[in-house]
Each structure stands twice: as C-alpha cells, then as structure tokens.
Coordinates of C-alpha atoms and ligand atoms in Angstrom, one line a residue:
M1 CA 16.7 91.4 -1.1
S2 CA 18.1 93.2 -4.2
P3 CA 18.1 97.0 -5.1
F4 CA 16.4 96.5 -9.0
V5 CA 13.1 97.4 -9.6
I6 CA 10.9 95.0 -11.5
G7 CA 10.1 96.3 -15.1
Q8 CA 13.0 99.3 -14.5
E9 CA 15.8 98.8 -17.0
Y10 CA 19.7 98.6 -16.6
E11 CA 23.1 99.1 -17.9
R12 CA 25.4 95.5 -17.8
S13 CA 27.6 97.3 -16.1
R14 CA 24.9 98.0 -13.1
L15 CA 24.5 94.4 -13.4
L16 CA 27.9 93.1 -13.0
E17 CA 28.8 95.9 -10.1
F18 CA 25.9 94.4 -7.9
I19 CA 27.1 90.7 -8.2
G20 CA 30.7 91.6 -7.9
S21 CA 31.4 90.1 -11.6
R22 CA 33.5 91.0 -15.0
Q23 CA 31.8 88.6 -17.0
M24 CA 31.5 90.2 -20.6
Q25 CA 29.5 87.8 -22.6
S26 CA 27.9 85.0 -20.8
G27 CA 23.8 85.1 -20.2
V28 CA 24.4 83.8 -16.8
L29 CA 26.2 86.1 -14.2
W30 CA 27.8 85.3 -10.7
G31 CA 30.5 87.1 -8.5
S32 CA 32.3 87.5 -5.4
E33 CA 30.1 90.3 -4.0
E34 CA 26.8 88.3 -4.0
P35 CA 28.2 84.8 -3.8
G36 CA 24.5 83.2 -3.7
C37 CA 23.0 84.6 -6.5
L38 CA 23.1 83.8 -10.4
I39 CA 21.9 86.9 -12.5
C40 CA 20.5 85.4 -15.3
T41 CA 19.5 87.1 -18.3
S42 CA 17.1 86.5 -21.2
G43 CA 16.5 87.3 -24.6
G44 CA 19.1 87.3 -27.5
R45 CA 19.2 84.1 -28.3
G46 CA 17.1 81.0 -28.8
G47 CA 13.8 82.3 -30.6
K48 CA 11.6 80.9 -33.8
K49 CA 15.1 80.5 -35.7
A50 CA 16.5 77.8 -33.1
G51 CA 13.5 76.2 -32.4
Y52 CA 13.4 77.2 -27.9
S53 CA 13.2 79.8 -26.0
D54 CA 13.1 81.2 -22.9
E55 CA 9.0 81.4 -21.7
R56 CA 6.8 83.3 -19.3
L57 CA 4.5 80.6 -18.1
S58 CA 0.5 81.7 -16.9
D59 CA 1.3 80.8 -13.7
G60 CA 4.2 83.2 -13.4
T61 CA 7.3 80.6 -13.3
W62 CA 9.9 80.6 -16.3
W63 CA 11.0 78.2 -18.2
Y64 CA 14.9 79.6 -18.3
F65 CA 17.3 77.5 -21.0
G66 CA 20.6 76.4 -19.8
Q67 CA 23.6 77.9 -21.1
G68 CA 25.5 75.9 -24.3
R69 CA 25.3 77.7 -28.3
T70 CA 26.1 74.8 -29.9
G71 CA 25.3 70.8 -29.9
N72 CA 23.8 69.3 -26.4
Q73 CA 24.2 70.9 -23.3
S74 CA 25.8 69.8 -20.3
L75 CA 24.9 69.8 -16.8
S76 CA 28.7 70.2 -15.7
N77 CA 29.4 73.7 -17.3
S78 CA 29.4 76.4 -14.8
A79 CA 26.3 78.0 -15.2
N80 CA 24.1 75.3 -15.9
S81 CA 25.5 73.3 -12.6
K82 CA 24.8 76.3 -10.1
L83 CA 21.3 76.4 -11.6
S84 CA 20.7 72.8 -11.6
S85 CA 22.2 72.9 -7.7
G86 CA 19.2 74.7 -6.7
K87 CA 21.2 77.0 -4.4
Y88 CA 21.2 80.0 -5.7
S89 CA 18.9 82.9 -5.5
V90 CA 18.1 84.1 -9.4
L91 CA 17.8 87.7 -10.7
L92 CA 15.8 87.8 -14.0
F93 CA 16.7 90.1 -16.6
T94 CA 14.8 89.9 -19.9
T95 CA 17.2 92.1 -22.7
R96 CA 16.6 94.3 -25.5
E97 CA 18.4 96.1 -27.9
P98 CA 18.3 99.5 -27.6
T99 CA 16.8 101.9 -30.2
A100 CA 18.6 104.4 -32.3
K101 CA 17.7 107.4 -30.0
E102 CA 18.6 105.9 -27.1
V103 CA 22.2 104.9 -28.7
E104 CA 22.4 108.5 -29.2
A105 CA 21.7 109.6 -26.0
R106 CA 23.6 106.7 -23.7
G107 CA 26.7 107.0 -26.1
N108 CA 26.8 102.9 -26.4
Y109 CA 25.4 100.3 -28.1
G110 CA 25.3 97.8 -24.8
K111 CA 22.0 96.1 -24.4
L112 CA 19.4 97.1 -21.5
F113 CA 18.4 94.8 -19.1
S114 CA 14.3 95.0 -17.7
Y115 CA 14.6 93.4 -13.9
C116 CA 11.6 90.9 -13.9
G117 CA 12.0 90.1 -9.9
Q118 CA 13.5 86.9 -7.6
F119 CA 13.3 83.4 -8.6
N120 CA 14.8 79.9 -7.0
V121 CA 15.5 77.0 -9.3
S122 CA 12.4 74.7 -8.6
G123 CA 13.4 71.8 -11.1
F124 CA 14.4 71.5 -14.4
D125 CA 14.6 68.7 -17.2
Q126 CA 15.6 68.1 -20.7
F127 CA 14.2 69.6 -23.9
L128 CA 15.0 68.6 -27.7
P129 CA 13.8 71.2 -30.2
T130 CA 11.5 70.0 -33.0
N131 CA 12.9 72.5 -35.5
G132 CA 15.2 75.4 -36.2
S133 CA 19.1 75.8 -35.9
R134 CA 19.1 73.8 -32.3
Q135 CA 16.7 70.5 -33.8
G136 CA 18.0 67.6 -31.7
D137 CA 20.0 68.8 -29.6
K138 CA 19.7 68.2 -25.8
L139 CA 18.9 71.1 -23.8
W140 CA 18.6 71.8 -20.3
R141 CA 15.8 74.0 -18.9
F142 CA 15.2 75.2 -15.8
R143 CA 12.0 76.3 -13.9
L144 CA 12.2 79.5 -12.0
L145 CA 9.8 79.8 -9.3
P146 CA 8.9 83.6 -8.4
I147 CA 9.1 84.1 -4.6
G148 CA 8.3 87.8 -2.9
E149 CA 10.6 90.4 -1.0
E150 CA 9.8 90.5 2.7
K151 CA 7.4 87.5 2.5
Y152 CA 7.6 85.2 5.2
Y153 CA 6.2 81.9 4.9
Y154 CA 4.4 80.3 7.2
Y155 CA 4.2 76.2 6.2
N156 CA 1.5 74.5 7.6
E157 CA 3.4 71.4 8.3
K158 CA 0.9 68.9 8.3
N159 CA 0.2 70.0 4.6
D160 CA 3.3 70.9 3.1
L161 CA 5.2 68.2 4.7
D162 CA 5.4 65.1 2.5
L163 CA 8.2 63.5 4.0
E164 CA 7.9 61.4 7.7
F165 CA 10.1 62.6 10.0
S166 CA 10.3 60.8 13.7
G167 CA 11.3 64.7 14.9
D168 CA 14.5 63.3 15.1
L169 CA 17.0 66.4 14.8
R170 CA 20.6 64.1 13.7
E171 CA 18.2 61.7 11.4
M172 CA 16.6 65.1 9.8
Q173 CA 19.8 66.6 9.1
Y174 CA 21.3 63.5 7.4
R175 CA 18.0 63.0 5.3
L176 CA 17.5 66.5 4.4
T177 CA 21.3 66.6 3.7
S178 CA 21.5 64.0 1.5
I179 CA 18.2 64.4 -0.4
V180 CA 19.8 68.2 -1.6
A181 CA 23.5 67.1 -1.8
T182 CA 22.3 64.2 -4.1
K183 CA 21.6 65.7 -8.0
P184 CA 18.7 67.8 -7.7
E185 CA 15.7 65.7 -9.6
P186 CA 15.1 66.8 -12.6
R187 CA 11.0 67.5 -12.6
I188 CA 11.0 67.5 -9.2
S189 CA 7.4 68.3 -8.6
M190 CA 6.1 71.3 -6.6
T191 CA 5.0 69.7 -4.5
E192 CA 8.1 67.9 -3.4
Y193 CA 9.8 71.3 -3.8
R194 CA 7.3 72.8 -1.0
S195 CA 7.8 69.6 0.9
R196 CA 11.5 69.5 1.2
S197 CA 11.3 73.6 2.0
A198 CA 8.8 73.1 4.9
A199 CA 11.0 70.5 6.2
V200 CA 14.2 72.5 5.7
H201 CA 12.0 75.2 8.0
L202 CA 10.9 72.7 10.5
Y203 CA 14.3 71.5 11.2
A204 CA 15.7 75.4 11.2
S205 CA 13.1 75.8 14.2
L206 CA 13.7 72.9 16.1
R207 CA 17.3 73.1 15.6
S208 CA 17.4 76.5 17.5
N209 CA 15.0 75.0 20.4
G210 CA 12.9 78.3 20.9
Q211 CA 16.4 80.7 20.8
C212 CA 17.5 83.3 18.2
E213 CA 20.2 81.4 16.9
A214 CA 22.2 85.1 16.4
C215 CA 21.6 86.6 19.6
G216 CA 20.6 84.0 21.7
S217 CA 17.3 85.3 22.9
V218 CA 14.4 83.5 23.6
A219 CA 11.7 83.8 20.4
P220 CA 9.7 86.9 21.6
F221 CA 6.1 85.1 21.5
T222 CA 4.8 81.7 21.0
R223 CA 2.9 80.6 17.7
P224 CA -0.3 78.6 17.8
D225 CA 1.3 75.0 17.2
G226 CA 3.4 76.0 20.8
R227 CA 6.9 76.1 18.9
G228 CA 8.7 79.7 19.5
F229 CA 8.2 82.5 16.8
L230 CA 11.7 82.5 14.9
E231 CA 12.2 83.6 11.0
V232 CA 14.0 81.2 9.1
H233 CA 16.7 82.8 7.2
H234 CA 18.8 81.7 4.4
L235 CA 22.5 82.3 5.3
T236 CA 23.7 82.9 1.3
R237 CA 20.7 83.4 -0.8
L238 CA 19.5 86.4 -1.7
A239 CA 16.0 84.8 -0.6
D240 CA 14.5 83.3 2.6
E241 CA 12.3 80.8 0.8
G242 CA 12.8 77.8 -0.9
P243 CA 15.0 74.6 0.1
D244 CA 18.5 73.9 1.5
L245 CA 20.8 72.6 3.4
P246 CA 20.4 72.4 6.8
S247 CA 23.9 73.9 7.3
N248 CA 22.2 77.1 5.1
V249 CA 20.0 78.4 7.3
A250 CA 19.4 80.0 10.8
A251 CA 16.1 80.3 13.2
L252 CA 16.4 84.2 13.8
C253 CA 14.6 86.5 16.4
P254 CA 12.9 89.2 13.9
N255 CA 15.6 92.1 15.2
C256 CA 18.4 89.6 14.1
H257 CA 16.6 88.9 11.0
R258 CA 16.1 92.7 9.8
R259 CA 19.8 92.8 11.6
V260 CA 21.4 90.4 9.1
H261 CA 19.9 91.7 5.5
Y262 CA 19.9 95.6 6.3
S263 CA 22.2 96.8 8.6
I264 CA 25.7 98.3 7.9
D265 CA 27.4 94.9 9.5
R266 CA 25.1 92.4 7.6
K267 CA 28.4 90.7 5.8
E268 CA 30.2 90.5 9.3
F269 CA 27.3 89.7 11.1
S270 CA 26.4 87.1 8.6
K271 CA 29.8 85.5 8.8
K272 CA 29.7 85.1 12.4
L273 CA 26.2 83.6 11.9
Q274 CA 27.5 81.3 9.6
D275 CA 30.2 80.3 11.9
A276 CA 28.1 79.8 14.6
I277 CA 25.6 77.7 12.6
A278 CA 28.5 75.4 10.9
L279 CA 29.5 74.7 15.0
K280 CA 26.0 73.3 15.5
E281 CA 25.6 71.3 13.0
T282 CA 28.8 69.8 13.5
I283 CA 27.4 69.1 16.9
V284 CA 23.8 67.7 15.5
A285 CA 26.0 65.6 13.1
G286 CA 27.9 64.1 16.2
W287 CA 24.8 62.7 17.5
E288 CA 24.3 59.2 18.4
Ligands
LIG1 ZN1 18.9 87.7 17.9

C-alpha cells in the first residue's frame, strides 16, 4: 500500500518523508520508514544525448536504468544491488521541470515527480548504448513489473509451478532460499518469475497447515483444492505479489492480513509476526 495517487505530482520532500530518507541527489531512494521499498525516479538523465533512457513498454512494464553516471555501471553500488536483489517493492515516479509559473507559485525550482505505480523487479540485463555520450559503457537495466494493490493472486499451481517439488516443506525451504539467495538471474523469464512466486505462495500455505500464522485461527473456508483459504503476505515489501524468500512471507487470515497493512499498530504487529515466522523457519530448517 502506498499513499500516492497514480498520475498525481509530488515534491521530492514528500517522497523523502514517506520513505524516511534525506538523500539529496540520487535517482533511487530508500530509508528507514519503509525498509522494503525503493523509490525510483525516472527522467532528467539519459535520453538521446546519452544513448539510453528509461522506457515504458506496451505491456506496462518498464526498463529502468541503473545508477552510475560515468563509465561502466556496477551491480555492487547500493542502489543497483538493491534493485538486482529482487527483494524490494519499487514506487516509480517520472520527473519533470516545473514551468516558470509553477516556480513562482511554489517558491522553488525543485522538480516535480509524477507517480506511476508500484512494481517488482522481475529481472535485469546489460545494455550497451550504440551512440551518445555513454556509447560503449556497460549499463544495467532493470525490468519493472507492475503490481496491483489489493489484488490477491490465486496461482493455479498446476500451470504456474514449473519447479518440481515433492511436497516436502524442508526441501522447498532449501530450494527456494538457495534460488533467491544466489544472485538473481539476469534475463530471468516471466515464466520463471511467476513460477518462483507461485512456489513461495504454495510454501507459505503448506507451512501454515491451514492456520493463520499470526493469530492461529483456522482458515475461514476451504479452497476448491482442499487447502484452507489464507492470504500470503510479504513481511517487508509494500506489495504482496512477486517471489521472495520463505522467511519473508506469512499465510494470514483475511482479518490479520488487513490488520498488518492498515491497523494503527501495524508496525508492532508486523514485527511480532516476523519473529514468529523466523522461529517457524528455524524449526523447518532443523527437520531431518
Ligand atoms: Zn489471523
């Protein structure tokens, strides 16, 4: 959940306040208020002169270029390593210069940031501009995949799950952890991305054993496949879609899921939940 409205423009100070950061210049912002979130701003760099630019594709995904203004870009700088980890929700904004009239009205020259929505990073690859000032530099570009808020994805595991699992929770934990913990594949396919996401959802559902992992209540009703209905929540991200680590997801009853997103004590509730999940994961890891 984010407080921003798609298409609406904001001042940089509002972005910094939301995320809890004081970064002055960077195009990618992060901070202590929303630790699972990155704010990515697009525009004001790249373009024809440089031979590359961020780009919205016809399917609604984006190519978003990494940070690093000269020479080859590295995946080890703070912004690019966070983007490539695949573990963050991205709030994307496009940038524009204010008009003279707006400068007069606002009393400052600061750029304006228009909200484009929430995304996950589904993969990345290298891009070499063939012209412009960055010609020949090795740049990284990240594929941003839009996600809808309040859209609880019901994976059809038979179709979406490419990985073969025996149904053993310990084995799933090991494999899902090692998949994500090794550097995410550049050029990861959408099929693989969805499959990994479906596997993490299935894992949380199996680990819950049909009981809410926050309050312990039995799932409120049964799904067509016989499993109890619980919603999968990402503990640190803003959004509940996308792949992640077993230790970062919880299967929750609809009440607890609302509570963790919307209640006045959501931060404390989430912290308790994280501790409970960490303990469960230790137990699963200890299984022979
Ligand atoms: Zn619950």
